[in-house]
CSV table of C-alpha atoms in Angstrom, one decimal:
chain,number,residue,atom,x,y,z
A,1103,MET,CA,10.2,18.9,-24.8
A,1104,CYS,CA,9.2,16.8,-27.5
A,1105,ALA,CA,7.7,13.5,-25.8
A,1106,HIS,CA,8.4,11.7,-28.9
A,1107,TRP,CA,12.6,11.9,-28.1
A,1108,ARG,CA,11.7,10.5,-24.6
A,1109,LYS,CA,10.5,7.0,-26.0
A,1110,LEU,CA,12.7,4.0,-26.2
A,1111,ARG,CA,12.2,0.7,-27.4
A,1112,VAL,CA,14.9,-2.4,-27.3
A,1113,ARG,CA,14.0,-4.8,-29.9
A,1114,GLU,CA,15.5,-8.6,-29.9
A,1115,ALA,CA,18.7,-7.0,-28.8
A,1116,ARG,CA,21.6,-9.4,-28.2
A,1117,ALA,CA,25.1,-8.4,-27.2
A,1118,ALA,CA,28.0,-11.1,-26.9
A,1119,SER,CA,29.7,-11.7,-23.6
A,1120,SER,CA,33.3,-10.4,-23.3
A,1121,TRP,CA,35.9,-12.8,-21.2
A,1122,HIS,CA,39.0,-11.7,-19.2
A,1123,ALA,CA,42.0,-13.8,-19.6
A,1124,SER,CA,41.4,-15.7,-16.4
A,1125,GLY,CA,37.8,-16.7,-17.6
A,1126,ALA,CA,36.0,-14.4,-15.6
A,1127,PRO,CA,33.1,-12.1,-17.3
A,1128,ASP,CA,34.1,-8.7,-18.4
A,1129,ILE,CA,31.0,-8.1,-19.7
A,1130,VAL,CA,27.8,-9.7,-19.6
A,1131,GLY,CA,25.8,-10.3,-22.7
A,1132,VAL,CA,22.2,-9.9,-23.1
A,1133,ARG,CA,20.1,-12.1,-25.3
A,1134,GLY,CA,16.8,-11.2,-27.4
A,1135,ILE,CA,15.8,-8.5,-24.9
A,1136,ASN,CA,12.8,-6.9,-25.6
A,1137,LEU,CA,11.5,-3.8,-23.8
A,1138,HIS,CA,9.6,-0.6,-24.3
A,1139,VAL,CA,9.6,2.6,-22.3
A,1140,GLU,CA,7.0,5.4,-22.6
A,1141,PRO,CA,7.8,9.0,-22.3
A,1142,GLY,CA,8.1,10.2,-18.6
A,1143,GLU,CA,8.6,6.8,-17.0
A,1144,PHE,CA,10.7,6.1,-14.4
A,1145,ILE,CA,11.8,2.3,-14.9
A,1146,SER,CA,14.2,0.2,-12.6
A,1147,ILE,CA,15.9,-2.3,-14.5
A,1148,VAL,CA,17.3,-5.0,-11.7
A,1149,GLY,CA,18.7,-8.3,-11.4
A,1150,GLN,CA,21.9,-10.0,-9.3
A,1151,SER,CA,25.4,-9.3,-10.5
A,1152,GLY,CA,26.1,-10.7,-14.0
A,1153,THR,CA,22.7,-10.6,-15.2
A,1154,GLY,CA,23.2,-8.0,-18.2
A,1155,LYS,CA,22.0,-4.9,-16.7
A,1156,SER,CA,25.0,-2.5,-17.3
A,1157,THR,CA,25.5,-4.1,-20.6
A,1158,LEU,CA,21.8,-3.1,-21.5
A,1159,ALA,CA,22.6,0.3,-20.0
A,1160,LYS,CA,25.6,0.7,-22.4
A,1161,LEU,CA,23.4,-0.4,-25.6
A,1162,LEU,CA,21.0,2.6,-24.6
A,1163,PHE,CA,24.0,5.4,-24.7
A,1164,ALA,CA,25.9,3.5,-27.6
A,1165,GLU,CA,29.1,2.8,-25.3
A,1166,GLU,CA,28.0,-1.4,-26.7
A,1167,ARG,CA,26.6,-2.1,-29.7
A,1168,PRO,CA,23.9,-4.8,-30.4
A,1169,SER,CA,25.3,-7.9,-32.4
A,1170,LYS,CA,21.9,-8.7,-33.5
A,1171,GLY,CA,18.1,-6.5,-33.1
A,1172,GLN,CA,17.3,-3.1,-32.7
A,1173,ILE,CA,18.0,0.1,-29.9
A,1174,VAL,CA,15.4,2.6,-31.2
A,1175,ILE,CA,15.7,6.0,-29.3
A,1176,GLY,CA,12.9,8.6,-30.3
A,1177,GLY,CA,12.5,6.8,-33.3
A,1178,TRP,CA,16.4,6.7,-34.2
A,1179,ASP,CA,17.6,3.4,-34.5
A,1180,ILE,CA,21.2,3.7,-32.9
A,1181,SER,CA,21.9,-0.1,-33.5
A,1182,ASN,CA,24.6,1.0,-35.9
A,1183,ILE,CA,25.1,4.3,-34.9
A,1184,ARG,CA,28.0,6.1,-36.2
A,1185,PRO,CA,31.1,7.5,-34.0
A,1186,ARG,CA,30.4,11.0,-35.6
A,1187,GLU,CA,26.9,10.4,-34.4
A,1188,VAL,CA,27.2,9.6,-30.7
A,1189,PRO,CA,27.9,13.0,-29.3
A,1190,LEU,CA,24.4,14.0,-30.8
A,1191,LEU,CA,23.0,11.0,-29.1
A,1192,ARG,CA,24.5,11.8,-26.0
A,1193,ARG,CA,23.0,15.2,-25.7
A,1194,GLN,CA,19.6,13.6,-25.8
A,1195,ILE,CA,20.5,10.9,-23.1
A,1196,GLY,CA,22.3,12.1,-20.0
A,1197,VAL,CA,24.4,9.2,-18.5
A,1198,VAL,CA,25.1,8.8,-14.7
A,1199,PHE,CA,27.7,6.4,-13.4
A,1200,GLN,CA,28.5,4.6,-10.0
A,1201,ASP,CA,31.9,6.0,-10.1
A,1202,PHE,CA,31.1,9.8,-10.8
A,1203,LYS,CA,33.8,10.4,-13.8
A,1204,LEU,CA,34.3,13.9,-12.3
A,1205,LEU,CA,37.2,15.6,-13.7
A,1206,GLN,CA,39.4,16.0,-10.4
A,1207,LYS,CA,41.4,19.3,-11.3
A,1208,LYS,CA,38.2,20.9,-12.4
A,1209,THR,CA,35.7,22.4,-9.9
A,1210,VAL,CA,31.9,21.4,-9.7
A,1211,PHE,CA,31.2,24.5,-12.1
A,1212,GLU,CA,34.0,23.5,-14.5
A,1213,ASN,CA,33.1,19.7,-14.5
A,1214,THR,CA,29.7,20.7,-15.3
A,1215,ALA,CA,30.5,23.4,-17.7
A,1216,PHE,CA,32.8,20.9,-19.8
A,1217,ALA,CA,30.1,19.0,-21.5
A,1218,LEU,CA,28.7,22.3,-22.7
A,1219,GLU,CA,32.2,23.4,-23.8
A,1220,VAL,CA,32.9,20.3,-25.8
A,1221,ALA,CA,29.6,20.9,-27.7
A,1222,GLY,CA,31.1,24.4,-28.8
A,1223,VAL,CA,28.4,26.3,-26.4
A,1224,ARG,CA,29.5,30.0,-26.3
A,1225,PRO,CA,30.7,31.0,-22.7
A,1226,SER,CA,27.8,33.5,-22.1
A,1227,ARG,CA,25.2,30.6,-22.4
A,1228,ILE,CA,27.2,28.4,-20.2
A,1229,ARG,CA,27.4,31.1,-17.5
A,1230,GLU,CA,23.6,31.1,-17.6
A,1231,ILE,CA,22.8,27.4,-17.8
A,1232,VAL,CA,25.2,26.0,-15.2
A,1233,PRO,CA,24.2,27.9,-12.2
A,1234,GLN,CA,20.5,26.5,-13.0
A,1235,VAL,CA,21.5,23.2,-13.2
A,1236,LEU,CA,23.5,23.2,-10.1
A,1237,ARG,CA,20.4,24.8,-8.4
A,1238,ILE,CA,18.5,21.9,-9.4
A,1239,VAL,CA,20.7,19.5,-7.9
A,1240,GLY,CA,21.6,21.3,-4.7
A,1241,LEU,CA,25.1,22.3,-5.2
A,1242,ASP,CA,24.6,26.1,-6.4
A,1243,ASP,CA,26.7,26.9,-3.1
A,1244,LYS,CA,29.6,24.7,-3.9
A,1245,LEU,CA,30.4,25.9,-7.2
A,1246,HIS,CA,34.1,26.6,-6.5
A,1247,ARG,CA,34.8,23.1,-4.9
A,1248,TYR,CA,36.9,20.4,-6.2
A,1249,PRO,CA,35.7,17.0,-6.2
A,1250,LEU,CA,38.0,15.9,-3.3
A,1251,GLN,CA,36.2,18.6,-1.5
A,1252,LEU,CA,32.7,17.0,-1.8
A,1253,SER,CA,31.3,14.4,-0.1
A,1254,GLY,CA,30.2,11.1,-1.9
A,1255,GLY,CA,26.9,12.3,-2.2
A,1256,GLU,CA,27.7,15.7,-3.7
A,1257,ARG,CA,29.9,14.2,-6.2
A,1258,GLN,CA,27.2,11.9,-7.8
A,1259,ARG,CA,25.0,15.2,-7.6
A,1260,ALA,CA,27.9,17.1,-9.5
A,1261,ALA,CA,27.9,14.3,-11.8
A,1262,ILE,CA,24.1,14.4,-12.3
A,1263,ALA,CA,24.5,18.1,-13.0
A,1264,ARG,CA,27.0,17.3,-15.9
A,1265,SER,CA,24.3,15.1,-17.3
A,1266,LEU,CA,21.4,17.4,-16.9
A,1267,VAL,CA,23.1,20.4,-18.9
A,1268,HIS,CA,22.1,19.5,-22.7
A,1269,ARG,CA,18.4,18.9,-20.8
A,1270,PRO,CA,18.2,15.2,-21.9
A,1271,LYS,CA,14.9,13.7,-22.8
A,1272,ILE,CA,16.4,10.4,-20.9
A,1273,LEU,CA,18.5,10.0,-18.2
A,1274,VAL,CA,20.3,6.4,-17.7
A,1275,ALA,CA,21.6,6.1,-14.2
A,1276,ASP,CA,23.7,3.2,-13.9
A,1277,GLU,CA,24.0,2.0,-10.3
A,1278,PRO,CA,24.2,5.9,-9.2
A,1279,THR,CA,24.1,5.0,-5.4
A,1280,GLY,CA,26.5,2.0,-5.5
A,1281,ASN,CA,29.2,3.7,-3.8
A,1282,LEU,CA,26.8,5.8,-1.3
A,1283,ASP,CA,25.6,5.3,2.1
A,1284,ALA,CA,21.6,4.7,2.8
A,1285,ILE,CA,20.9,8.4,3.6
A,1286,ASN,CA,23.2,9.8,0.5
A,1287,ALA,CA,21.8,6.9,-1.6
A,1288,ARG,CA,18.0,8.0,-0.9
A,1289,GLU,CA,18.8,11.7,-1.6
A,1290,ILE,CA,20.3,10.9,-5.1
A,1291,ILE,CA,17.1,8.5,-5.7
A,1292,ASP,CA,14.8,11.7,-4.6
A,1293,LEU,CA,16.7,13.7,-6.7
A,1294,LEU,CA,16.1,11.4,-9.7
A,1295,LYS,CA,12.4,11.4,-8.8
A,1296,LYS,CA,12.7,15.3,-9.0
A,1297,ILE,CA,14.0,15.3,-12.5
A,1298,ASN,CA,11.7,12.5,-13.5
A,1299,SER,CA,8.5,15.1,-12.5
A,1300,PHE,CA,9.9,17.4,-15.1
A,1301,GLY,CA,9.0,15.0,-17.9
A,1302,THR,CA,12.4,13.2,-18.2
A,1303,THR,CA,12.5,9.6,-18.8
A,1304,VAL,CA,14.6,7.8,-15.9
A,1305,VAL,CA,16.0,4.4,-16.4
A,1306,LEU,CA,17.3,3.1,-13.1
A,1307,VAL,CA,19.9,0.4,-13.2
A,1308,THR,CA,20.4,-0.9,-9.7
A,1309,HIS,CA,20.8,-4.1,-7.5
A,1310,ASN,CA,19.2,-2.1,-4.5
A,1311,ARG,CA,16.1,-4.0,-3.2
A,1312,GLU,CA,15.2,-1.4,-0.7
A,1313,ILE,CA,15.3,1.6,-3.2
A,1314,VAL,CA,13.3,-0.1,-5.9
A,1315,ASN,CA,10.4,-1.2,-3.5
A,1316,GLY,CA,10.7,2.2,-2.2
A,1317,LEU,CA,10.0,3.8,-5.5
A,1318,ARG,CA,7.0,1.6,-6.4
A,1319,GLN,CA,7.2,2.1,-10.0
A,1320,ARG,CA,7.9,-0.3,-13.0
A,1321,VAL,CA,10.4,-3.0,-12.7
A,1322,VAL,CA,12.1,-4.8,-15.2
A,1323,MET,CA,14.0,-7.7,-13.6
A,1324,LEU,CA,17.0,-9.5,-15.7
A,1325,SER,CA,18.2,-12.8,-15.5
A,1326,ASN,CA,20.8,-14.6,-17.7
A,1327,GLY,CA,20.7,-11.6,-19.9
A,1328,GLU,CA,16.9,-12.0,-20.5
A,1329,VAL,CA,14.1,-10.3,-19.4
A,1330,ALA,CA,12.4,-12.3,-16.5
A,1331,SER,CA,9.8,-10.1,-15.5
A,1332,ASP,CA,8.3,-6.7,-16.3
A,1333,VAL,CA,5.6,-5.4,-13.6
A,1334,GLU,CA,4.3,-2.0,-13.3
A,1335,HIS,CA,4.2,-0.6,-9.9
A,1336,GLY,CA,6.5,-3.8,-8.9
A,1337,ARG,CA,9.0,-4.9,-6.1
A,1338,TYR,CA,12.3,-6.4,-6.4
A,1339,LYS,CA,11.8,-10.0,-5.0
A,1340,LEU,CA,14.6,-12.2,-4.8
A,1341,ALA,CA,14.7,-15.6,-5.9
C-alpha cells in the first residue's frame, strides 16, 4: 500500500453553511480549517453538534466542495474535483455512515459486492474479495442475511465491509457508533482499530467522549467551524 496515498492535508478550507427555510442550520460550515494527517494515523474529529464535524468529513470524500482553500488527498487536490473523478477518489477513501446506508433488498454478500460491481470488477474476483472482507469484519457466517435480519452492530459491520472492498488507504467514519448501544459501539471502534493496524489511515468523526478518551489517539476539536485544539494522545474535554 502506498504511504503517500494515506496522507491528507486540509489548507485554509472553508465551506459555507446552508439553511432550512425554518432558519435552522442544515449544514454547518467550516472556516479556514488547517489539518495535516500522516499515513497510518488514527485521528478523532470531535466537537458538539453544529461545530462542522460532518461538513469536514464530507469535504474529505468530496460530497461537499470547499468555497475556498484546498483539500489534498495523497497529493491530489480534490478541491475542484470533476464529477467523473469522484468514483476514483471513493476507491481510495472508504466512507462509513451513522445510518449504514445498506440496500435493504440485498444480502450482506450482495451489499458488499455492489461496490465492486459498479466499478466493473469481474465476478470471479468479487467472489474472492467479498468473503475475505466479511471475514475481517466478523460477518463471514452471515453472508446471506438481509439488513433487517441483523443487529445494529452487525449492520454497521456490513457497512464497514462495503467500505473496505477497494482496500482504501483512508477510512472516514462519520459518527459510526451514533445509532449503537455501548457494547456494539465498542466493538465497532475495536474493528476500526484493527483496520488501522493494517496501515489504513482512520478519520473518526464523533461526539462520543468515552470512545475518544479510551482511544488515547490524536484528537482534533472543532468549535464554530474552526480547529479549537489539536492534541496528540488527547482527550475530549467538554468546555
